Amino acid sequence: AAVCAQFDALCIPQEEPHFAGAFRTGIRYARRELFLIMDADGSHGPEHIPALVSKFAEGYDLVIGSRYVKGGQSFDSPVSKAMSLMLNTCFRLCLGIPAHDLSTDFRLYRTAWLQETELHCEVYDVLEEVLLKLRLLHPEMRVGEVPIIFRKRLLGESKRRLIPFILSYIRTLIYLTLLRIFRSDERAERAMHFLRRALFVLIGETHLDALDRQPDRPDLLHFRRTDRHDRRAFGETVALQEADMN
């Protein structure tokens, strides 16, 4: 707050939890034509901002500060870089977004476009969600990239936990792929429900319990053991719930 006051900037306390909550809070209060987001832990250098603005001025609608284009570099750990490259390849192929670095938050957006986009993800997967939903709302959207150097953080600690992080991204990859196909949140959710029931039937003794998500992390799914009797009872419960809904 003191730094913001020094530079006549507005300081808004986060109103929702997790990374996506901070993102939505910023969007809610944004008043300028362009919306710049970057990490505040020192890993993103402000010296790259002029390049993003210049690229935007060339006629792009969204500009990404990319680690994976020519001239870009990452000082992240080898394991993190390998995971990031695999994640970006999967999302690029499944979502059809023409960019190399879909998981970075160093971006420049049109504020009005962000404020008309409804975002549901809770953690870092909101970065892929917003790209696809912007593309669906604006098929003509031009996405540009400029190289950046991603440094090791200077402040704070990473909030990412490996297993929850992986599970969250698997679910989001499936959901956004369905959203790309059906172009409707409601229809994509119905397809997700059908897939969860199919997994429950096919996997056998270990099934995906989508109706019992962790209350503090609604974006994550988890597994549990069950016997044949419990599986039958679970299926009957789902059928009764669907009957009630109809």
Coordinates of C-alpha atoms in Angstrom, one line a residue:
A1 CA 0.0 0.0 0.0
A2 CA 2.9 2.4 0.8
V3 CA 4.5 1.7 -2.6
C4 CA 1.2 2.3 -4.3
A5 CA 0.7 5.6 -2.5
Q6 CA 4.2 6.7 -3.5
F7 CA 3.4 6.2 -7.2
D8 CA -0.2 7.3 -7.0
A9 CA -1.4 3.8 -7.8
L10 CA -4.7 2.2 -6.6
C11 CA -4.2 -0.7 -4.1
I12 CA -7.1 -3.2 -4.0
P13 CA -7.2 -6.0 -1.4
Q14 CA -7.9 -9.4 -2.9
E15 CA -11.6 -10.2 -2.6
E16 CA -11.5 -13.9 -3.7
P17 CA -9.1 -16.7 -2.7
H18 CA -6.4 -18.3 -4.8
F19 CA -4.6 -16.9 -7.9
A20 CA -7.8 -16.7 -10.0
G21 CA -9.5 -14.8 -7.3
A22 CA -6.8 -12.2 -7.4
F23 CA -7.1 -12.1 -11.2
R24 CA -10.8 -11.5 -11.1
T25 CA -10.5 -8.9 -8.4
G26 CA -8.1 -6.9 -10.6
I27 CA -10.4 -7.2 -13.6
R28 CA -13.3 -6.0 -11.6
Y29 CA -11.6 -2.7 -10.6
A30 CA -9.7 -2.1 -13.8
R31 CA -10.5 1.3 -15.4
R32 CA -7.9 1.7 -18.1
E33 CA -8.1 0.6 -21.8
L34 CA -5.3 -2.0 -21.4
F35 CA -4.8 -4.5 -18.6
L36 CA -1.3 -5.6 -17.7
I37 CA -0.7 -8.5 -15.4
M38 CA 2.7 -9.9 -14.2
D39 CA 4.3 -11.7 -11.2
A40 CA 5.3 -9.4 -8.3
D41 CA 7.9 -11.8 -6.9
G42 CA 10.7 -10.6 -9.2
S43 CA 10.5 -13.4 -11.8
H44 CA 9.0 -11.0 -14.4
G45 CA 11.1 -8.0 -15.2
P46 CA 9.3 -4.7 -15.8
E47 CA 11.9 -3.9 -18.5
H48 CA 9.8 -6.1 -20.9
I49 CA 6.7 -4.0 -20.6
P50 CA 7.5 -1.6 -23.4
A51 CA 8.0 -4.6 -25.8
L52 CA 4.5 -5.9 -24.9
V53 CA 3.0 -2.4 -25.5
S54 CA 4.8 -2.0 -28.8
K55 CA 3.6 -5.4 -30.0
F56 CA 0.0 -4.6 -29.0
A57 CA 0.3 -1.4 -31.0
E58 CA 1.0 -3.5 -34.1
G59 CA -2.7 -4.6 -34.1
Y60 CA -2.7 -7.5 -31.6
D61 CA -5.5 -7.9 -29.2
L62 CA -3.6 -9.9 -26.6
V63 CA 0.2 -10.0 -26.1
I64 CA 2.0 -12.7 -24.1
G65 CA 5.5 -12.3 -22.5
S66 CA 6.8 -15.7 -23.6
R67 CA 9.7 -17.9 -22.3
Y68 CA 9.4 -20.2 -25.3
V69 CA 9.8 -18.0 -28.4
K70 CA 13.2 -17.1 -29.9
G71 CA 15.0 -14.8 -27.4
G72 CA 13.0 -16.0 -24.5
Q73 CA 14.6 -17.7 -21.5
S74 CA 13.7 -19.4 -18.2
F75 CA 15.8 -19.9 -15.1
D76 CA 13.2 -22.2 -13.6
S77 CA 14.3 -25.7 -12.4
P78 CA 14.7 -28.4 -15.1
V79 CA 11.7 -30.3 -13.7
S80 CA 9.5 -27.2 -13.7
K81 CA 10.5 -26.4 -17.3
A82 CA 9.8 -29.9 -18.5
M83 CA 6.3 -29.8 -16.9
S84 CA 5.7 -26.4 -18.3
L85 CA 6.6 -27.4 -21.8
M86 CA 4.4 -30.5 -21.7
L87 CA 1.5 -28.5 -20.3
N88 CA 1.8 -25.9 -22.9
T89 CA 2.0 -28.4 -25.7
C90 CA -1.1 -30.2 -24.5
F91 CA -3.1 -27.0 -24.2
R92 CA -1.9 -25.6 -27.5
L93 CA -3.0 -28.7 -29.3
C94 CA -6.3 -29.2 -27.5
L95 CA -7.4 -25.6 -27.5
G96 CA -6.0 -24.4 -30.8
I97 CA -4.5 -21.2 -29.3
P98 CA -1.6 -20.1 -31.6
A99 CA 0.9 -19.3 -28.9
H100 CA 3.9 -21.0 -27.4
D101 CA 3.6 -20.0 -23.7
L102 CA 0.0 -20.4 -22.5
S103 CA 0.8 -20.8 -18.8
T104 CA 2.5 -17.5 -18.1
D105 CA 0.6 -14.6 -16.6
F106 CA 2.8 -11.9 -18.1
R107 CA 0.2 -10.6 -20.5
L108 CA -1.4 -7.4 -21.9
Y109 CA -5.1 -7.6 -22.5
R110 CA -8.0 -5.4 -23.7
T111 CA -9.7 -4.5 -20.4
A112 CA -13.2 -4.4 -21.9
W113 CA -12.8 -7.9 -23.3
L114 CA -11.7 -9.3 -19.9
Q115 CA -14.7 -7.7 -18.2
E116 CA -17.2 -9.3 -20.5
T117 CA -15.6 -12.8 -19.9
E118 CA -17.0 -15.1 -17.2
L119 CA -14.2 -17.0 -15.5
H120 CA -14.8 -20.0 -13.2
C121 CA -11.4 -21.6 -12.6
E122 CA -9.9 -21.1 -9.1
V123 CA -6.1 -21.5 -9.5
Y124 CA -3.5 -21.0 -12.2
D125 CA -5.6 -22.8 -14.9
V126 CA -7.6 -19.6 -15.2
L127 CA -4.8 -18.5 -17.5
E128 CA -5.8 -21.1 -20.1
E129 CA -9.5 -20.6 -19.5
V130 CA -9.3 -16.9 -20.2
L131 CA -7.5 -17.5 -23.5
L132 CA -10.1 -19.9 -24.8
K133 CA -13.1 -17.9 -23.7
L134 CA -11.7 -14.8 -25.3
R135 CA -11.1 -16.7 -28.5
L136 CA -14.7 -18.0 -28.4
L137 CA -16.1 -14.5 -27.8
H138 CA -13.8 -12.9 -30.4
P139 CA -12.8 -15.4 -33.1
E140 CA -10.9 -12.6 -34.8
M141 CA -8.6 -12.2 -31.8
R142 CA -4.9 -11.8 -32.7
V143 CA -2.4 -13.2 -30.1
G144 CA 1.2 -12.0 -30.2
E145 CA 4.2 -13.0 -28.2
V146 CA 7.4 -11.2 -27.2
P147 CA 10.4 -12.9 -25.6
I148 CA 11.1 -12.4 -21.9
I149 CA 13.5 -13.7 -19.3
F150 CA 11.8 -15.6 -16.5
R151 CA 14.1 -15.3 -13.4
K152 CA 14.0 -17.2 -10.1
R153 CA 11.7 -15.5 -7.6
L154 CA 13.3 -12.9 -5.4
L155 CA 10.4 -12.8 -2.8
G156 CA 7.9 -15.2 -1.4
E157 CA 7.4 -18.9 -1.9
S158 CA 5.6 -20.9 -4.5
K159 CA 2.0 -21.9 -3.6
R160 CA 1.9 -24.7 -6.1
R161 CA 1.6 -28.2 -4.8
L162 CA 2.6 -30.8 -7.4
I163 CA -0.2 -33.4 -7.2
P164 CA -3.1 -31.0 -6.8
F165 CA -1.6 -28.8 -9.5
I166 CA -1.4 -31.8 -11.9
L167 CA -5.0 -33.0 -11.1
S168 CA -6.4 -29.4 -11.5
Y169 CA -4.8 -29.1 -14.9
I170 CA -6.0 -32.5 -16.1
R171 CA -9.6 -31.6 -15.3
T172 CA -9.2 -28.2 -16.8
L173 CA -7.7 -29.6 -20.0
I174 CA -10.7 -31.9 -20.4
Y175 CA -13.2 -29.2 -19.5
L176 CA -11.8 -26.6 -21.9
T177 CA -11.5 -29.1 -24.7
L178 CA -15.2 -29.8 -24.3
L179 CA -15.9 -26.1 -24.1
R180 CA -14.1 -25.6 -27.4
I181 CA -16.3 -28.3 -28.9
F182 CA -19.7 -27.3 -27.5
R183 CA -19.0 -23.5 -27.1
S184 CA -21.2 -23.4 -24.0
D185 CA -20.3 -23.7 -20.3
E186 CA -23.6 -25.5 -19.5
R187 CA -23.1 -28.1 -22.3
A188 CA -19.4 -28.6 -21.4
E189 CA -20.4 -29.2 -17.8
R190 CA -23.0 -31.8 -18.9
A191 CA -20.4 -33.6 -20.9
M192 CA -18.0 -33.5 -17.9
H193 CA -20.7 -35.1 -15.8
F194 CA -21.2 -37.8 -18.4
L195 CA -17.5 -38.5 -18.5
R196 CA -17.3 -38.8 -14.7
R197 CA -20.1 -41.3 -14.7
A198 CA -18.4 -43.3 -17.5
L199 CA -15.1 -43.3 -15.6
F200 CA -17.0 -44.5 -12.5
V201 CA -18.4 -47.5 -14.5
L202 CA -15.2 -48.4 -16.4
I203 CA -12.4 -47.9 -13.8
G204 CA -13.8 -50.6 -11.4
E205 CA -12.7 -50.6 -7.8
T206 CA -11.1 -47.3 -7.9
H207 CA -13.4 -44.6 -9.2
L208 CA -13.4 -40.9 -9.6
D209 CA -15.7 -39.3 -7.0
A210 CA -16.6 -36.1 -8.7
L211 CA -19.5 -35.4 -6.4
D212 CA -17.3 -35.3 -3.3
R213 CA -14.7 -32.6 -4.1
Q214 CA -12.5 -31.1 -1.5
P215 CA -14.6 -28.2 0.0
D216 CA -11.6 -25.8 0.1
R217 CA -10.4 -26.7 -3.4
P218 CA -13.5 -27.1 -5.6
D219 CA -11.3 -27.2 -8.7
L220 CA -9.7 -30.5 -7.7
L221 CA -10.9 -34.1 -8.0
H222 CA -9.7 -37.0 -5.9
F223 CA -10.0 -40.8 -5.8
R224 CA -11.3 -43.2 -3.3
R225 CA -11.7 -47.0 -2.9
T226 CA -15.1 -48.7 -3.0
D227 CA -16.6 -52.1 -3.3
R228 CA -19.1 -53.4 -5.8
H229 CA -22.1 -52.7 -3.5
D230 CA -21.0 -49.1 -3.0
R231 CA -20.6 -48.6 -6.7
R232 CA -24.1 -49.8 -7.3
A233 CA -25.5 -47.6 -4.6
F234 CA -23.5 -44.6 -5.9
G235 CA -25.0 -45.2 -9.4
E236 CA -28.5 -45.4 -8.0
T237 CA -27.9 -42.1 -6.1
V238 CA -26.8 -40.3 -9.2
A239 CA -29.8 -41.6 -11.1
L240 CA -32.2 -40.4 -8.4
Q241 CA -30.5 -37.0 -8.4
E242 CA -30.9 -36.7 -12.1
A243 CA -34.6 -37.7 -11.8
D244 CA -35.1 -35.0 -9.2
M245 CA -33.5 -32.4 -11.5
N246 CA -35.7 -33.4 -14.4

